[in-house]
Amino acid sequence: MRLPLLFEGTWASPRMDRPDEHTVERTGDPLATYRAKRSPDRTPEPFGTTRLPPGRIFVVHKHAARQLHYDLRLEMDGVLRSWAVPKGPSYDPADKRLAVRVEDHPLEYADFEGVIPEGNYGAGGIVVWDRGEWVPLEDPTAGLEKGKLLFELRGYKLRGKWTLVKIKKSERDWLLIKERDQYVRTPGDVFPEESVLSGLTVEEVRAGVTRSGRLREALEQAGAPRASLDPRSVQLMLAESAEAPFTRDGWIFEPKLDGYRMLGYKGQGGSLLLSRNGNDYTIAFPEIARALESLPASECILDGEIVALDERGLPSFALLQQRASLTAPLDVKRAALERPVTYFVFDFLAAEGFDLRPLPLAQRKQLLAQTVPKVGPLRYLDHVEREGEAFMAEASTLGLEGIVAKKLDAPYRGGRSSSWLKIKAQRTADFVVVGYTEPQGSRVGVGALHLADYVDGTLVYAGRVGTGFDEQQLLQARELLEPDRVTEPPCQGPLPAGSSAPLDSAAIPDVHATTWVRPRHVCEVRFGERTPDGLLRHAVFLRWRDDKSPNDCVREEPYKEKVPEPVVTEVAARAPAGAERRAVALTNLQKVFWPEDGYTKGDLVAYYRTMARWLLPYLRDRPLVLTRYPDGIHGKSFYQKDAPEFTPSWVRTVSIWSEDTQRHIRYFVCDDEDSLLYVANLGAIPLHIWGSRVASLELPDWCVLDLDPKEAPFSEVVNCARLLRDIAQEMQLPAFVKTTGKSGLHVLIPLGRQCTYEQSRRLGELLARIVVAELPQVATIARSLGQRGGKVYVDYLQNRHGQTIIAPFSVRPLPGAPVSMPLRWEEVSGELDPKRFTMGNAAERMNALGSDPMREVLEAVPDLVRALDNLSKRVAKAMSGDETAR
């Protein structure tokens, strides 16, 4: 599934390591946004070149005067230089929009929204259609004089490079033109028309609409009680922890944001931003305070989270802390323009003299969506309904913290509630720092931090963390903690599993080497689990949490589901010899997965259990990638590499660094039948495997050639496969073949883990080129469909680190439930039909064969030196036809 447009019209921060780079990414659909390409670096300035001035305010007013138009205003020389753009801006460079230079306006006019009375110049309604920072890309003073301004806009609606160029023989007429960059689109003039401050349209402003009346009416009809709430006395609703995402009617799922939880208030006296600890952040985030004051309600209280986005469009707590740490008014004002934050609101607590908290969440969210802007510094946080597992998979892929599940019929109640559940992609928690050890060797600052959290009101020792710090954080830790030294541990000892009370502080490990401190500072830590002794295992420091108090560090037990699963069957799986037998809970077995064939999820699980003896040799000790179909082959599906946090400890996983995502991915490894049944119960239909094993990740077991016919007849796939077998025989190498479960064949050459992926790819390319040279009318190595000319594509590119193939005996999510079936070479003929091998007959076939014709590919260790010598002669011959291959 795809995430909704959660971040449309929000800001991403400029890259802090490239001060001359002016591009800020647009954040729309996160799947596209977070992976969007950055614009190329600008050419460095020559030595002695005068640096361009910093960015200034720009605003676009939508102005319903005598004629509807847009006013583009750029801050220059202490005023707003202004151009009236009758048709408005466009992202299409072909749309050269007339921009008429009009009189300058004072800077205070940048936030003006309202109605200019009749009889005055420009009478009519005005809204702040867009607002942000503009950055000159050439000298703006000289550009204004010569009639050409080149600049970048960093707004909520307008992004990228633009030009204002004066029309010759005219004093006032200019053209506004979009420069070509990643923001160009056609049509270019489709935008949200509401104000980025109030969310009102210019027509509503001109008509005097505030929406307050409509909101009061809706609240009366909803039965909300009349009450005046003091934002300082409101207790926030908090989520309990849950171990696993779920899919269920009556629940919605929001992304878990990495920011500051805030109550936002608008009243007669202005606006107010209050943290969960009651601290006032109004001055720290003036752009949010201004947006709150612009809301079309006379009074309201909102609940949400303030977030700073990095250059990828991901929430960055570090950037947010940098913003929040600024205190000088000029620094705060400048940062609000250059590094603005976004206030994502997800709940509505009070408005127009009504208390909304007793209303069900569904009503509160509906009213909230009608009140706050669609685009701007204050935004409604979108959600998905029901599909929590799929949503969690996408959130994890994007690197978000996790998700929050909320019950649609729940009222808003202060404190922790099982109606809100937080499900983290990684297991993290907040801890009080109670001590530190001295650094050793070249390490600076501190060695490790001692941690504690509250259990039933008692501060209990939780363990230590010594990894995850950079040098600055180590020095910061020393600076923070040094003044708070105490002589005794400020906490009790650890709480062992099953104990009702913690041990005495004398039971804390390494007491003699620790400097204890008063419990004043909080940090967030990622960890694997708690040991039976009550200590953290594999703890990694993430960041300081200056927005939380020690009292917030309460040890949470994961929320346990109180309602039964709809259909649960306990299956005692066959455990490996000497291992404990485990019960695997299988759910929703009656759900139909293949409607055309009547196969259910239970049939899929039964198939994998039956085929485990044949399938597991290919899965053991090998990273596994799943594609999950929770609602069957015609429902939504999602690709899953990362094993979720709720994966049982007995299911083996392995952490592998990914260069593509720049993070570790925790892959499933199915070593036994229990694990296979577990992933099958997740709705995983096709199982894709790496070519290498965990212990030798860079040394594949095989070289694979994927013969993909697309529009070519299958008989030509057979011809290519048989030619590859002949080549292998000439090289004195074994070759094995299987169906892909779709329309092609896989030919595998065993390598015995004797060469790297790069060497395997080169071998595959040589073999593919020989096939193309010898069967030029049949085969091609052209990847593009348009260049294949109806030929069989001989794909050798799957011989790379991290690439996968469909596992032998794996089922495909296609009508008929076809499987990838190992073949004997005598079966590879004109009579071969890959579709005849299905989930319904695969076990019968293998029992009849009695042995797997492809099994040897896992253990064979061929003489590759001799094979390559044998190949060299044929390569020379084939390369003479290389031009044909192209």
Short mmCIF file of C-alpha atoms in Angstrom, two decimals, residues 352-770:
data_model
loop_
_atom_site.label_atom_id
_atom_site.label_comp_id
_atom_site.label_asym_id
_atom_site.label_seq_id
_atom_site.Cartn_x
_atom_site.Cartn_y
_atom_site.Cartn_z
CA GLU A 352 -15.95 27.91 20.45
CA GLY A 353 -16.78 27.25 24.11
CA PHE A 354 -17.32 23.47 23.64
CA ASP A 355 -15.39 20.56 25.12
CA LEU A 356 -14.77 18.07 22.28
CA ARG A 357 -13.04 15.45 24.40
CA PRO A 358 -16.16 13.34 25.10
CA LEU A 359 -16.84 12.99 21.36
CA PRO A 360 -15.55 9.85 19.58
CA LEU A 361 -12.25 10.24 17.75
CA ALA A 362 -13.94 9.84 14.36
CA GLN A 363 -16.00 13.01 14.95
CA ARG A 364 -13.09 14.96 16.41
CA LYS A 365 -10.91 14.13 13.39
CA GLN A 366 -13.67 15.10 10.96
CA LEU A 367 -14.16 18.48 12.64
CA LEU A 368 -10.40 19.02 12.79
CA ALA A 369 -9.96 18.35 9.06
CA GLN A 370 -12.61 20.99 8.31
CA THR A 371 -10.91 23.59 10.52
CA VAL A 372 -7.16 23.52 9.88
CA PRO A 373 -5.39 24.31 6.57
CA LYS A 374 -4.56 21.70 3.96
CA VAL A 375 -1.14 23.31 3.33
CA GLY A 376 1.07 25.46 5.52
CA PRO A 377 2.98 25.55 8.81
CA LEU A 378 -0.03 24.12 10.67
CA ARG A 379 -1.32 20.92 9.12
CA TYR A 380 -3.87 18.19 9.67
CA LEU A 381 -2.10 14.84 10.19
CA ASP A 382 -3.64 12.33 7.83
CA HIS A 383 -4.14 8.63 8.61
CA VAL A 384 -5.12 5.29 7.10
CA GLU A 385 -7.99 3.13 8.25
CA ARG A 386 -7.83 -0.53 9.21
CA GLU A 387 -4.59 -1.52 7.41
CA GLY A 388 -2.13 -1.27 10.28
CA GLU A 389 0.23 -4.03 9.16
CA ALA A 390 0.62 -2.66 5.66
CA PHE A 391 0.98 0.87 7.03
CA MET A 392 3.70 -0.26 9.43
CA ALA A 393 5.62 -1.91 6.60
CA GLU A 394 5.66 1.34 4.61
CA ALA A 395 6.54 3.42 7.68
CA SER A 396 9.48 1.12 8.39
CA THR A 397 10.64 1.29 4.78
CA LEU A 398 10.69 5.08 4.95
CA GLY A 399 12.61 5.12 8.22
CA LEU A 400 9.79 6.56 10.34
CA GLU A 401 9.68 5.84 14.07
CA GLY A 402 6.63 3.65 13.78
CA ILE A 403 2.87 4.10 13.87
CA VAL A 404 0.14 4.99 16.36
CA ALA A 405 -3.11 3.00 16.35
CA LYS A 406 -6.24 4.80 17.57
CA LYS A 407 -9.72 3.47 18.21
CA LEU A 408 -12.27 5.46 16.23
CA ASP A 409 -15.00 5.36 18.88
CA ALA A 410 -12.76 6.39 21.79
CA PRO A 411 -13.16 9.70 23.65
CA TYR A 412 -10.12 11.79 24.60
CA ARG A 413 -9.02 10.93 28.14
CA GLY A 414 -5.87 12.15 29.87
CA GLY A 415 -3.18 9.63 30.73
CA ARG A 416 -2.25 6.34 29.09
CA SER A 417 -4.99 4.43 27.34
CA SER A 418 -5.28 1.19 25.41
CA SER A 419 -7.45 3.12 22.91
CA TRP A 420 -4.18 4.57 21.63
CA LEU A 421 -1.32 2.17 20.92
CA LYS A 422 2.18 3.10 19.81
CA ILE A 423 3.98 0.51 17.72
CA LYS A 424 7.61 1.28 17.08
CA ALA A 425 9.67 0.09 14.15
CA GLN A 426 12.54 -0.27 16.60
CA ARG A 427 12.32 -0.89 20.32
CA THR A 428 13.17 2.36 22.08
CA ALA A 429 12.41 3.97 25.42
CA ASP A 430 13.30 7.04 27.47
CA PHE A 431 15.56 6.64 30.51
CA VAL A 432 16.82 8.82 33.34
CA VAL A 433 20.60 9.14 33.45
CA VAL A 434 21.77 8.23 36.97
CA GLY A 435 25.52 7.97 36.46
CA TYR A 436 28.48 7.63 34.12
CA THR A 437 31.82 5.88 33.82
CA GLU A 438 35.16 7.40 32.89
CA PRO A 439 36.30 7.21 29.23
CA GLN A 440 39.12 4.83 28.35
CA GLY A 441 41.90 5.20 25.77
CA SER A 442 41.22 7.93 23.20
CA ARG A 443 37.53 8.23 24.08
CA VAL A 444 36.46 11.64 25.42
CA GLY A 445 33.70 12.82 27.76
CA VAL A 446 32.24 9.70 29.34
CA GLY A 447 32.62 5.98 28.94
CA ALA A 448 29.02 4.86 29.36
CA LEU A 449 25.82 6.19 30.90
CA HIS A 450 23.97 4.37 33.67
CA LEU A 451 20.21 4.39 33.15
CA ALA A 452 17.07 3.99 35.21
CA ASP A 453 13.31 4.23 34.80
CA TYR A 454 10.30 4.28 37.08
CA VAL A 455 8.43 1.10 38.05
CA ASP A 456 5.39 1.66 40.29
CA GLY A 457 6.80 5.02 41.37
CA THR A 458 10.28 3.70 42.23
CA LEU A 459 13.35 4.64 40.19
CA VAL A 460 14.86 1.30 39.18
CA TYR A 461 18.25 0.62 37.58
CA ALA A 462 17.88 -0.44 33.94
CA GLY A 463 21.43 -0.93 32.65
CA ARG A 464 24.01 1.08 30.75
CA VAL A 465 24.61 2.40 27.27
CA GLY A 466 28.05 3.03 25.78
CA THR A 467 27.49 3.01 22.02
CA GLY A 468 25.71 5.34 19.61
CA PHE A 469 27.49 8.54 20.70
CA ASP A 470 29.49 10.88 18.55
CA GLU A 471 32.32 12.87 20.08
CA GLN A 472 30.19 15.97 20.57
CA GLN A 473 27.53 13.99 22.45
CA LEU A 474 30.16 12.43 24.70
CA LEU A 475 31.50 15.87 25.60
CA GLN A 476 27.96 17.20 26.04
CA ALA A 477 27.20 14.32 28.43
CA ARG A 478 30.16 15.25 30.60
CA GLU A 479 29.17 18.92 30.61
CA LEU A 480 25.57 18.12 31.52
CA LEU A 481 26.30 15.60 34.26
CA GLU A 482 29.44 16.95 35.94
CA PRO A 483 27.61 19.56 38.10
CA ASP A 484 25.13 16.96 39.41
CA ARG A 485 27.52 14.53 41.11
CA VAL A 486 26.24 12.67 44.17
CA THR A 487 27.91 10.05 46.34
CA GLU A 488 25.23 7.34 46.32
CA PRO A 489 23.16 5.73 43.58
CA PRO A 490 19.91 7.73 43.17
CA CYS A 491 17.98 4.58 42.25
CA GLN A 492 17.24 1.06 43.43
CA GLY A 493 18.94 -1.92 41.83
CA PRO A 494 17.56 -3.83 38.84
CA LEU A 495 14.19 -5.59 38.83
CA PRO A 496 14.70 -9.24 37.77
CA ALA A 497 12.02 -10.89 35.69
CA GLY A 498 9.26 -12.31 37.88
CA SER A 499 10.27 -10.27 40.95
CA SER A 500 7.80 -8.00 42.69
CA ALA A 501 10.42 -5.59 44.03
CA PRO A 502 13.80 -4.32 42.76
CA LEU A 503 17.07 -5.38 44.29
CA ASP A 504 19.06 -3.09 46.54
CA SER A 505 21.33 -0.54 44.84
CA ALA A 506 24.32 -2.63 45.94
CA ALA A 507 23.33 -5.09 43.19
CA ILE A 508 24.06 -2.55 40.44
CA PRO A 509 27.02 -3.77 38.34
CA ASP A 510 30.28 -1.74 38.22
CA VAL A 511 29.35 0.46 41.18
CA HIS A 512 33.00 1.04 42.06
CA ALA A 513 33.75 2.57 38.63
CA THR A 514 30.71 4.84 38.43
CA THR A 515 30.16 8.51 39.15
CA TRP A 516 26.53 8.90 40.28
CA VAL A 517 24.48 11.97 39.41
CA ARG A 518 21.15 13.44 40.35
CA PRO A 519 18.34 12.06 38.11
CA ARG A 520 17.67 15.21 36.09
CA HIS A 521 18.47 14.38 32.46
CA VAL A 522 16.62 12.10 30.04
CA CYS A 523 17.89 10.27 26.97
CA GLU A 524 16.30 7.95 24.44
CA VAL A 525 17.86 4.53 23.90
CA ARG A 526 17.28 1.72 21.41
CA PHE A 527 17.68 -1.78 22.79
CA GLY A 528 17.13 -5.40 21.84
CA GLU A 529 15.44 -6.74 24.97
CA ARG A 530 15.62 -6.87 28.74
CA THR A 531 17.59 -9.74 30.23
CA PRO A 532 16.14 -11.97 32.98
CA ASP A 533 18.27 -9.86 35.35
CA GLY A 534 16.25 -6.77 34.34
CA LEU A 535 19.04 -5.09 32.35
CA LEU A 536 19.00 -3.70 28.81
CA ARG A 537 20.65 -5.78 26.11
CA HIS A 538 22.29 -4.26 22.98
CA ALA A 539 21.54 -0.69 24.12
CA VAL A 540 22.36 2.16 21.70
CA PHE A 541 22.16 5.86 22.58
CA LEU A 542 19.87 7.81 20.24
CA ARG A 543 19.58 11.37 21.61
CA TRP A 544 18.96 13.60 24.59
CA ARG A 545 15.31 14.36 25.30
CA ASP A 546 15.22 17.84 26.79
CA ASP A 547 11.49 17.99 26.10
CA LYS A 548 10.79 15.26 28.68
CA SER A 549 11.15 15.12 32.44
CA PRO A 550 12.44 12.16 34.50
CA ASN A 551 8.89 11.45 35.64
CA ASP A 552 7.99 10.62 32.02
CA CYS A 553 10.41 7.66 32.06
CA VAL A 554 7.94 5.03 33.19
CA ARG A 555 8.67 1.42 32.29
CA GLU A 556 5.90 0.21 30.01
CA GLU A 557 4.68 -3.32 29.66
CA PRO A 558 3.53 -4.03 26.10
CA TYR A 559 -0.22 -3.82 25.71
CA LYS A 560 -1.80 -7.27 25.60
CA GLU A 561 -4.77 -7.73 23.30
CA LYS A 562 -7.92 -8.35 25.33
CA VAL A 563 -10.10 -9.56 22.46
CA PRO A 564 -9.73 -12.99 20.88
CA GLU A 565 -8.37 -13.39 17.40
CA PRO A 566 -11.11 -14.31 14.92
CA VAL A 567 -9.76 -17.73 13.92
CA VAL A 568 -6.76 -19.29 15.67
CA THR A 569 -5.38 -22.76 15.25
CA GLU A 570 -2.50 -24.07 17.36
CA VAL A 571 -0.12 -26.10 15.20
CA ALA A 572 2.69 -28.05 16.82
CA ALA A 573 5.41 -27.66 14.21
CA ARG A 574 8.15 -30.21 13.76
CA ALA A 575 11.11 -28.66 15.55
CA PRO A 576 14.72 -29.43 14.64
CA ALA A 577 16.31 -32.33 16.49
CA GLY A 578 17.16 -31.35 20.04
CA ALA A 579 15.14 -28.15 19.87
CA GLU A 580 12.06 -27.34 21.89
CA ARG A 581 8.76 -27.91 20.06
CA ARG A 582 6.93 -24.67 19.53
CA ALA A 583 3.27 -23.86 18.97
CA VAL A 584 2.72 -21.54 16.01
CA ALA A 585 -0.53 -19.56 16.18
CA LEU A 586 -2.18 -19.57 12.75
CA THR A 587 -4.93 -17.03 12.11
CA ASN A 588 -7.74 -16.45 9.61
CA LEU A 589 -7.14 -19.78 7.89
CA GLN A 590 -10.53 -19.67 6.16
CA LYS A 591 -9.77 -16.42 4.33
CA VAL A 592 -9.83 -17.03 0.57
CA PHE A 593 -6.51 -16.07 -1.03
CA TRP A 594 -7.08 -17.39 -4.59
CA PRO A 595 -10.75 -16.63 -5.41
CA GLU A 596 -10.65 -18.24 -8.87
CA ASP A 597 -9.36 -21.52 -7.44
CA GLY A 598 -10.90 -21.48 -3.97
CA TYR A 599 -7.53 -21.79 -2.21
CA THR A 600 -7.47 -20.27 1.29
CA LYS A 601 -4.75 -18.98 3.55
CA GLY A 602 -5.02 -22.33 5.33
CA ASP A 603 -4.22 -24.09 2.05
CA LEU A 604 -1.11 -21.92 1.64
CA VAL A 605 0.10 -22.73 5.18
CA ALA A 606 -0.62 -26.43 4.66
CA TYR A 607 1.29 -26.40 1.37
CA TYR A 608 4.41 -24.85 2.90
CA ARG A 609 4.24 -27.29 5.80
CA THR A 610 3.97 -30.24 3.42
CA MET A 611 6.78 -28.93 1.18
CA ALA A 612 9.11 -27.94 4.05
CA ARG A 613 11.37 -30.99 3.49
CA TRP A 614 11.99 -29.86 -0.10
CA LEU A 615 11.96 -26.08 0.44
CA LEU A 616 13.97 -25.61 3.65
CA PRO A 617 17.38 -26.57 2.17
CA TYR A 618 17.11 -23.48 -0.05
CA LEU A 619 15.98 -21.22 2.80
CA ARG A 620 18.41 -22.23 5.57
CA ASP A 621 21.12 -19.72 6.44
CA ARG A 622 19.96 -17.43 3.63
CA PRO A 623 18.41 -13.90 3.87
CA LEU A 624 14.74 -14.04 2.92
CA VAL A 625 12.52 -11.34 1.42
CA LEU A 626 8.73 -11.61 1.69
CA THR A 627 5.87 -10.21 -0.31
CA ARG A 628 2.80 -10.27 1.91
CA TYR A 629 -0.80 -10.50 0.71
CA PRO A 630 -2.97 -10.16 3.85
CA ASP A 631 -6.18 -10.09 1.77
CA GLY A 632 -5.24 -12.58 -0.93
CA ILE A 633 -3.75 -12.24 -4.40
CA HIS A 634 -6.14 -9.49 -5.55
CA GLY A 635 -5.81 -7.42 -2.38
CA LYS A 636 -3.16 -4.92 -1.39
CA SER A 637 0.33 -6.34 -1.02
CA PHE A 638 3.62 -5.08 0.35
CA TYR A 639 7.27 -6.01 0.09
CA GLN A 640 8.99 -6.77 3.39
CA LYS A 641 12.70 -7.12 3.99
CA ASP A 642 12.76 -5.94 7.61
CA ALA A 643 11.51 -8.42 10.18
CA PRO A 644 9.13 -6.45 12.45
CA GLU A 645 9.84 -5.92 16.13
CA PHE A 646 7.06 -8.34 17.09
CA THR A 647 8.86 -11.26 15.43
CA PRO A 648 9.24 -14.05 18.02
CA SER A 649 12.73 -14.50 19.42
CA TRP A 650 12.89 -18.07 18.11
CA VAL A 651 12.59 -16.86 14.50
CA ARG A 652 16.14 -16.22 13.30
CA THR A 653 16.94 -12.80 11.87
CA VAL A 654 20.16 -11.28 10.60
CA SER A 655 21.09 -7.59 10.38
CA ILE A 656 22.70 -6.58 7.07
CA TRP A 657 23.88 -3.10 6.09
CA SER A 658 22.12 -1.66 3.03
CA GLU A 659 24.01 0.87 0.90
CA ASP A 660 20.75 1.87 -0.80
CA THR A 661 18.93 2.84 2.39
CA GLN A 662 22.06 3.61 4.48
CA ARG A 663 20.81 1.55 7.40
CA HIS A 664 20.79 -2.00 8.69
CA ILE A 665 17.97 -4.25 7.51
CA ARG A 666 16.89 -7.15 9.73
CA TYR A 667 16.18 -10.04 7.36
CA PHE A 668 14.23 -13.19 8.18
CA VAL A 669 16.21 -16.43 7.96
CA CYS A 670 13.98 -19.55 7.82
CA ASP A 671 16.07 -22.37 9.25
CA ASP A 672 13.22 -24.64 10.34
CA GLU A 673 9.59 -25.51 9.78
CA ASP A 674 8.43 -23.32 12.68
CA SER A 675 9.86 -20.23 11.02
CA LEU A 676 8.44 -21.22 7.63
CA LEU A 677 4.94 -21.58 9.11
CA TYR A 678 5.36 -18.25 10.89
CA VAL A 679 6.11 -16.32 7.68
CA ALA A 680 3.38 -18.19 5.82
CA ASN A 681 0.91 -17.06 8.50
CA LEU A 682 1.95 -13.48 7.78
CA GLY A 683 0.35 -13.90 4.36
CA ALA A 684 3.72 -14.23 2.60
CA ILE A 685 3.02 -16.00 -0.69
CA PRO A 686 6.21 -15.72 -2.79
CA LEU A 687 9.48 -16.29 -0.92
CA HIS A 688 12.57 -14.66 -2.48
CA ILE A 689 16.07 -15.69 -1.44
CA TRP A 690 19.58 -14.35 -1.71
CA GLY A 691 22.12 -16.30 -3.74
CA SER A 692 24.54 -16.30 -0.78
CA ARG A 693 24.41 -17.41 2.83
CA VAL A 694 24.63 -15.39 6.02
CA ALA A 695 28.10 -16.68 6.87
CA SER A 696 29.47 -15.80 3.41
CA LEU A 697 27.32 -12.93 2.13
CA GLU A 698 29.65 -11.93 -0.71
CA LEU A 699 30.14 -15.50 -2.01
CA PRO A 700 27.07 -16.77 -3.89
CA ASP A 701 26.17 -20.44 -4.26
CA TRP A 702 25.20 -20.05 -7.90
CA CYS A 703 25.21 -17.92 -11.02
CA VAL A 704 21.65 -17.53 -12.31
CA LEU A 705 20.41 -16.72 -15.82
CA ASP A 706 16.77 -15.62 -15.87
CA LEU A 707 15.13 -16.36 -19.23
CA ASP A 708 12.19 -13.98 -19.55
CA PRO A 709 10.02 -14.39 -22.68
CA LYS A 710 7.54 -11.54 -22.30
CA GLU A 711 6.09 -11.64 -25.87
CA ALA A 712 8.40 -14.42 -27.19
CA PRO A 713 7.04 -17.97 -27.55
CA PHE A 714 7.96 -20.32 -24.70
CA SER A 715 9.62 -22.70 -27.17
CA GLU A 716 12.36 -20.08 -27.60
CA VAL A 717 12.89 -19.98 -23.83
CA VAL A 718 13.43 -23.75 -24.04
CA ASN A 719 15.98 -23.26 -26.83
CA CYS A 720 17.95 -20.72 -24.77
CA ALA A 721 17.90 -22.96 -21.69
CA ARG A 722 19.12 -26.02 -23.58
CA LEU A 723 21.91 -23.96 -25.19
CA LEU A 724 23.02 -22.83 -21.72
CA ARG A 725 23.09 -26.47 -20.62
CA ASP A 726 25.26 -27.33 -23.64
CA ILE A 727 27.65 -24.48 -22.87
CA ALA A 728 27.89 -25.63 -19.23
CA GLN A 729 28.61 -29.19 -20.32
CA GLU A 730 31.35 -27.94 -22.62
CA MET A 731 32.81 -26.09 -19.64
CA GLN A 732 32.49 -29.29 -17.58
CA LEU A 733 30.07 -27.54 -15.22
CA PRO A 734 26.74 -28.86 -13.96
CA ALA A 735 23.67 -26.78 -14.78
CA PHE A 736 20.22 -26.90 -13.19
CA VAL A 737 16.88 -25.54 -14.31
CA LYS A 738 13.56 -24.62 -12.72
CA THR A 739 10.41 -22.79 -13.69
CA THR A 740 10.03 -19.29 -12.28
CA GLY A 741 6.38 -19.81 -11.45
CA LYS A 742 5.51 -17.29 -14.14
CA SER A 743 6.38 -17.62 -17.84
CA GLY A 744 10.14 -18.11 -17.78
CA LEU A 745 12.92 -20.42 -16.64
CA HIS A 746 15.91 -20.06 -14.33
CA VAL A 747 19.17 -21.77 -15.26
CA LEU A 748 21.59 -22.04 -12.30
CA ILE A 749 25.33 -22.81 -12.48
CA PRO A 750 26.76 -23.87 -9.08
CA LEU A 751 29.75 -21.86 -7.86
CA GLY A 752 30.41 -23.48 -4.48
CA ARG A 753 31.00 -20.08 -2.82
CA GLN A 754 34.34 -19.77 -4.65
CA CYS A 755 33.87 -16.32 -6.21
CA THR A 756 32.29 -12.95 -5.49
CA TYR A 757 29.03 -11.53 -6.76
CA GLU A 758 30.94 -9.32 -9.18
CA GLN A 759 32.75 -12.33 -10.61
CA SER A 760 29.44 -14.21 -10.78
CA ARG A 761 27.86 -11.32 -12.68
CA ARG A 762 30.73 -11.28 -15.17
CA LEU A 763 30.37 -15.02 -15.73
CA GLY A 764 26.63 -14.55 -16.23
CA GLU A 765 27.24 -11.77 -18.73
CA LEU A 766 29.68 -13.94 -20.72
CA LEU A 767 27.17 -16.79 -20.84
CA ALA A 768 24.34 -14.42 -21.82
CA ARG A 769 26.40 -12.88 -24.63
CA ILE A 770 27.27 -16.33 -25.99
#
